[in-house]
Each structure stands twice: as structure tokens, then as C-alpha cells.
C-alpha atoms as an extended CHARMM CRD file, in Angstrom:
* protein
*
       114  EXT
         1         1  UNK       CA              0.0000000000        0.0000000000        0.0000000000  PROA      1               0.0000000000
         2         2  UNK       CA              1.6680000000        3.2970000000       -0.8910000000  PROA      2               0.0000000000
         3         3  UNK       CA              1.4180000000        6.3660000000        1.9520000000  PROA      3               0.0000000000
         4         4  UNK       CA             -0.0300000000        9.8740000000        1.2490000000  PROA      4               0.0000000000
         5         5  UNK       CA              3.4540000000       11.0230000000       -0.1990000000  PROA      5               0.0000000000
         6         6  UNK       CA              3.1770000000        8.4930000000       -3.1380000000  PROA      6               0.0000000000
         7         7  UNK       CA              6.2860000000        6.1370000000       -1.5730000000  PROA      7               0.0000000000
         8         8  UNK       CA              9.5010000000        7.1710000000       -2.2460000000  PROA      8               0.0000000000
         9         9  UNK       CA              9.9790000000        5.9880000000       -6.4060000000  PROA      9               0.0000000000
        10        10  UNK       CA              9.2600000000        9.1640000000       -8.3120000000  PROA      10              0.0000000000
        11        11  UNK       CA              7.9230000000        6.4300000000      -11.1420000000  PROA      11              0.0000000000
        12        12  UNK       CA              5.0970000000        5.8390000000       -8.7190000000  PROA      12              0.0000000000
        13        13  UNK       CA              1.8770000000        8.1360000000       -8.8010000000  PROA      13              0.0000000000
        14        14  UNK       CA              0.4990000000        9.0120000000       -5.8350000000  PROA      14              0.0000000000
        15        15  UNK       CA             -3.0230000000        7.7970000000       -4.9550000000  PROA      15              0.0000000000
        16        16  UNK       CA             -4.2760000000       11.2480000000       -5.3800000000  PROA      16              0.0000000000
        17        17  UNK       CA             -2.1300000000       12.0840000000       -9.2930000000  PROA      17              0.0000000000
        18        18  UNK       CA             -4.8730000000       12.6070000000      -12.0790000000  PROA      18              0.0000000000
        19        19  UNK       CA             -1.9070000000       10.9950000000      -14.3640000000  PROA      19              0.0000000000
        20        20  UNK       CA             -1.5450000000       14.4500000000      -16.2790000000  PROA      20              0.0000000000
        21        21  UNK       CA              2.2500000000       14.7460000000      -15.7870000000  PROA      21              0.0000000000
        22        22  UNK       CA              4.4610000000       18.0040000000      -15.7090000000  PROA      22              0.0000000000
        23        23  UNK       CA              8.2920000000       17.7000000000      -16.7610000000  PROA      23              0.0000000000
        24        24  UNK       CA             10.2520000000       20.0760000000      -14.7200000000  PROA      24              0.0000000000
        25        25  UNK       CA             13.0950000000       21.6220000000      -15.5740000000  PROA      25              0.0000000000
        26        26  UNK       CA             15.2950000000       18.9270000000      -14.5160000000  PROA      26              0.0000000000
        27        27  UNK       CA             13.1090000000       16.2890000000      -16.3960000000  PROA      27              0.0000000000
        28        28  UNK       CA             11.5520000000       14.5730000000      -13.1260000000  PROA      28              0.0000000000
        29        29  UNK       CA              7.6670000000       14.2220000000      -13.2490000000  PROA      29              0.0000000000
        30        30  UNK       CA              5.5020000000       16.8660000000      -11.2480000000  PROA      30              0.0000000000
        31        31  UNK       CA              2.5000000000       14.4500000000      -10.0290000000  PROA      31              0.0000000000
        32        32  UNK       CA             -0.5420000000       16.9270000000       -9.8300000000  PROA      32              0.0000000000
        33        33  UNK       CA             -3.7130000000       16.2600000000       -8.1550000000  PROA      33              0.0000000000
        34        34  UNK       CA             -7.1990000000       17.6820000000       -9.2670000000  PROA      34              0.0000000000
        35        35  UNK       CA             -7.6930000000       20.9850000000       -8.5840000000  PROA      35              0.0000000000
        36        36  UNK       CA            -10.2900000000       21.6220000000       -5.4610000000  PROA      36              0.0000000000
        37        37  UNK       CA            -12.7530000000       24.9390000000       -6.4330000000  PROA      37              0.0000000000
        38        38  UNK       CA            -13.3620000000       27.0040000000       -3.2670000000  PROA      38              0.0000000000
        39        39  UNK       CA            -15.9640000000       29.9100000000       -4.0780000000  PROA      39              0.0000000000
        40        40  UNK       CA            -14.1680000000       33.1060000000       -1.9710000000  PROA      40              0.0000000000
        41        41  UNK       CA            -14.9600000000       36.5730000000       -1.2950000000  PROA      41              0.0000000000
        42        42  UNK       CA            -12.2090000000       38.8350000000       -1.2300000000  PROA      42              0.0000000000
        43        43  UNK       CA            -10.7770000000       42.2850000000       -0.6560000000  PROA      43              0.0000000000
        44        44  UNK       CA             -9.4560000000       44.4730000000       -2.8360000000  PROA      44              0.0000000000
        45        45  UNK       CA             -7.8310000000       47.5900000000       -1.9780000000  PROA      45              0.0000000000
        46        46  UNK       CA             -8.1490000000       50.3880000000       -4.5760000000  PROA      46              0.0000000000
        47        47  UNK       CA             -5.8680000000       53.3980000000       -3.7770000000  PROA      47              0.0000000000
        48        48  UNK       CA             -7.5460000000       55.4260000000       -6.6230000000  PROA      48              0.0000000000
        49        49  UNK       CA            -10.6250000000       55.1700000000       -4.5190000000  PROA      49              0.0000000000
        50        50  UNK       CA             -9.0350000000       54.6930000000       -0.8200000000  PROA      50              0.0000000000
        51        51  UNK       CA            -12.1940000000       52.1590000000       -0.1950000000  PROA      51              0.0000000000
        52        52  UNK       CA            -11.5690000000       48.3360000000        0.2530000000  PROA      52              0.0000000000
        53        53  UNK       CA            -13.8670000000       46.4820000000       -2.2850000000  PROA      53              0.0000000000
        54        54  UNK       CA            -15.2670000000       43.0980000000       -1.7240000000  PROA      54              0.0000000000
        55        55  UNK       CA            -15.1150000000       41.4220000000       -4.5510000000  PROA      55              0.0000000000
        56        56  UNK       CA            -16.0550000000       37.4330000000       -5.6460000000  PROA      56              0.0000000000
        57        57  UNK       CA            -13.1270000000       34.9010000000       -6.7330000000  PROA      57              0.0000000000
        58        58  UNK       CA            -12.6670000000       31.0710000000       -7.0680000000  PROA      58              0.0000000000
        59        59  UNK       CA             -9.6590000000       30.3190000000       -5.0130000000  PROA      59              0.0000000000
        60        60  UNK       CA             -8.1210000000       26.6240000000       -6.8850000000  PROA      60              0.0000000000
        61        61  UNK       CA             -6.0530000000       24.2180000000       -4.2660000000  PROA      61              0.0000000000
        62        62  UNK       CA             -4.1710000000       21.3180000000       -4.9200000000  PROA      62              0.0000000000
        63        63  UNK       CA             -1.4900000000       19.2500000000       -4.6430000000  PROA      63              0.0000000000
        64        64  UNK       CA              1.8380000000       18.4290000000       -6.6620000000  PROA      64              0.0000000000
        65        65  UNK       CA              4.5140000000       16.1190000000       -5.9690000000  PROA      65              0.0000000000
        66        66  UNK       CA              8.2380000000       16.8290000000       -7.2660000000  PROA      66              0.0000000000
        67        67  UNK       CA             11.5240000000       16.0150000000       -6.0580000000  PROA      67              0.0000000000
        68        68  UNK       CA              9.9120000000       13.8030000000       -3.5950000000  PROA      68              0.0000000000
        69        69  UNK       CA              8.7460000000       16.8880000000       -1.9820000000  PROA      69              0.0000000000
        70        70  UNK       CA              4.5950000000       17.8570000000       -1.6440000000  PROA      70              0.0000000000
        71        71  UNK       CA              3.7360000000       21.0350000000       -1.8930000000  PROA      71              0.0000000000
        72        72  UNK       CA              0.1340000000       22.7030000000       -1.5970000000  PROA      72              0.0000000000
        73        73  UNK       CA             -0.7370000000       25.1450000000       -4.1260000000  PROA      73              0.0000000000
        74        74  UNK       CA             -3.5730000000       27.5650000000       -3.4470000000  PROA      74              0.0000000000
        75        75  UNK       CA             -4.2450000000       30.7410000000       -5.5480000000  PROA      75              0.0000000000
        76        76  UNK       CA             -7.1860000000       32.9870000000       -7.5150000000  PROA      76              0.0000000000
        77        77  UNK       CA             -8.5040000000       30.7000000000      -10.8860000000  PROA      77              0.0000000000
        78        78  UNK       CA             -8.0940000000       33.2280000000      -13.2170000000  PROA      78              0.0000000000
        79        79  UNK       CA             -4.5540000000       34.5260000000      -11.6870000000  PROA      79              0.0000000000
        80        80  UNK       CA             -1.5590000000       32.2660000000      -11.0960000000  PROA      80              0.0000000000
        81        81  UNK       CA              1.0610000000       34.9650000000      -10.1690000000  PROA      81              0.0000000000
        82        82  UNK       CA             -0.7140000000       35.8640000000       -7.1080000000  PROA      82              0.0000000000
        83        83  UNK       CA             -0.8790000000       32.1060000000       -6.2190000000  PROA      83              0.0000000000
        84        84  UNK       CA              1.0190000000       30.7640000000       -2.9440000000  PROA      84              0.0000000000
        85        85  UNK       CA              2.8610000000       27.0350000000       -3.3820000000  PROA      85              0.0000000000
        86        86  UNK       CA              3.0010000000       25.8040000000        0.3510000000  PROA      86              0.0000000000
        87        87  UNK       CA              4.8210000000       22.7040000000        1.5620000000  PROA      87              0.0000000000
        88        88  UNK       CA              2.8710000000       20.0170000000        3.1590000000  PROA      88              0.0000000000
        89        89  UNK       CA              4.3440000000       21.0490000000        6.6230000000  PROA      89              0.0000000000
        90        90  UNK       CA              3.5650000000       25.1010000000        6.2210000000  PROA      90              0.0000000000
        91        91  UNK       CA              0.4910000000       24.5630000000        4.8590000000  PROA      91              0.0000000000
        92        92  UNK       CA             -0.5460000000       22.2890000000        8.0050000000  PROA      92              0.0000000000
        93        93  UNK       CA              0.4970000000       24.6610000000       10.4980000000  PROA      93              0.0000000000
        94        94  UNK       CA             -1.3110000000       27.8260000000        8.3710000000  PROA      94              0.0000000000
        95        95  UNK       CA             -4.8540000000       25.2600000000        8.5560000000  PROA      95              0.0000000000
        96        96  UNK       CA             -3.9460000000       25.3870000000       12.5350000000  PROA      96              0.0000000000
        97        97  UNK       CA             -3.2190000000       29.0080000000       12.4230000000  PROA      97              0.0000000000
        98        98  UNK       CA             -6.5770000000       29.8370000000       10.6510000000  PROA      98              0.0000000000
        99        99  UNK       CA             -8.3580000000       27.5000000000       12.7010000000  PROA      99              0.0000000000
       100       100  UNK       CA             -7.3470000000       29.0820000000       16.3130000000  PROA      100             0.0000000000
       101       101  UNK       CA             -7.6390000000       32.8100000000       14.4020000000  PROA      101             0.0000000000
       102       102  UNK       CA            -11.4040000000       31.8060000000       13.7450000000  PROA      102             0.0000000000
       103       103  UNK       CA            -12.1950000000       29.9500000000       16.7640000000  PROA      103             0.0000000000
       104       104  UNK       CA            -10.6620000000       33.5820000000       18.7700000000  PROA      104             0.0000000000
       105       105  UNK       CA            -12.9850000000       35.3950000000       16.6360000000  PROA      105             0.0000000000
       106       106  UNK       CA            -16.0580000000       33.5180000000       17.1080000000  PROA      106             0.0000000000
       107       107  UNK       CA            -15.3810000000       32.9930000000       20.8770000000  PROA      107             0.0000000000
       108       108  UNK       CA            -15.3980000000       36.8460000000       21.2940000000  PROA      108             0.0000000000
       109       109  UNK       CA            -18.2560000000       37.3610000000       18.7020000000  PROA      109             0.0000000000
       110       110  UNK       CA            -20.2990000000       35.2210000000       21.4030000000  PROA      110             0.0000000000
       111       111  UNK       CA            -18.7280000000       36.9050000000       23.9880000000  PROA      111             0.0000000000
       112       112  UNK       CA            -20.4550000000       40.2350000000       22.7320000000  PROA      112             0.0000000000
       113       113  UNK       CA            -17.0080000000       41.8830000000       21.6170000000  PROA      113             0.0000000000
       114       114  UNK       CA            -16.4220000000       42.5860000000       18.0080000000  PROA      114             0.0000000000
């Protein structure tokens, strides 16, 4: 049975690899998992305007496996450049991070405070 990582043969896909391959630079295979959809709303600041706009965007997230390294890959569909590739271990502890930020927020929302 091969772990989450795929086992350690780069010839191996992973579990989770769709099978559409990426070459990287050094010719070893970039395993890629499906892309996950999440619908977001973000904020955009406009310094013409000095106002913060809210505005809707479909955040993609995903995994890829090169090197024998997995990385998390989470970023706006329609704008790659202002993506953010993770490793597995950073993006754990950011889930954690967002989870107690949320939880702190909530707790005081109950609480009455803002």
C-alpha cells in the first residue's frame, strides 16, 4: 500500500495524481492532483478610490509532488502569479493558524465583543 506522499519511487503516482504529468526543468515528473474549487470573497484595496472592495473569486487548491517533496498550491482561478505554493508542513500549520484565528474570533463574537 503506498502512503499519502506516493512512496519514495518518483515512477510511482500518488493515490491522489490525475496521471496528467508536468516535466520540470530537470526532467523529473511533477504528479498533480485535481484541482479543489473554493468559491471566496475577497478584498481588494483600490488606492484610486481609498475604499476596500469586496469582490467574488474562485480560489483553486491542490497538490503536486516533485523532487519527492509535496507542496500545496492555493491561488485565484483566473490569476496564477498571485498564487502561494506551500509545503505540506507550512500549509498544516497555516490550517492550525486559521483555525485558532477563527475559533478567537467567534469565541469573542459570542462573547459580545467585536
Amino acid at each position: 500500500m503506498r502512503d499519502y506522499f506516493g512512496g519514495d519511487d518518483d515512477e510511482l503516482c500518488p493515490a491522489w495524481c490525475t496521471g496528467d504529468h508536468d516535466l520540470s526543468d530537470d526532467l523529473r515528473l511533477a504528479h498533480r492532483s485535481e484541482a479543489r474549487s473554493v468559491p471566496a470573497v475577497e478584498r481588494l484595496d483600490d488606492p484610486a478610490h481609498n475604499v476596500p472592495q469586496a469582490t467574488t473569486v474562485n480560489l483553486i487548491v491542490g497538490l503536486e509532488k516533485s523532487a519527492a517533496e509535496l507542496w500545496v498550491w492555493i491561488g485565484p482561478e483566473d490569476d496564477a502569479e498571485r498564487g502561494l505554493t506551500l509545503s505540506a508542513e507550512s500549509a498544516h500549520r497555516l490550517q492550525n493558524a486559521l483555525g485558532d484565528i477563527l475559533h478567537t474570533a467567534r469565541t469573542r463574537r459570542d462573547r459580545g465583543g467585536e
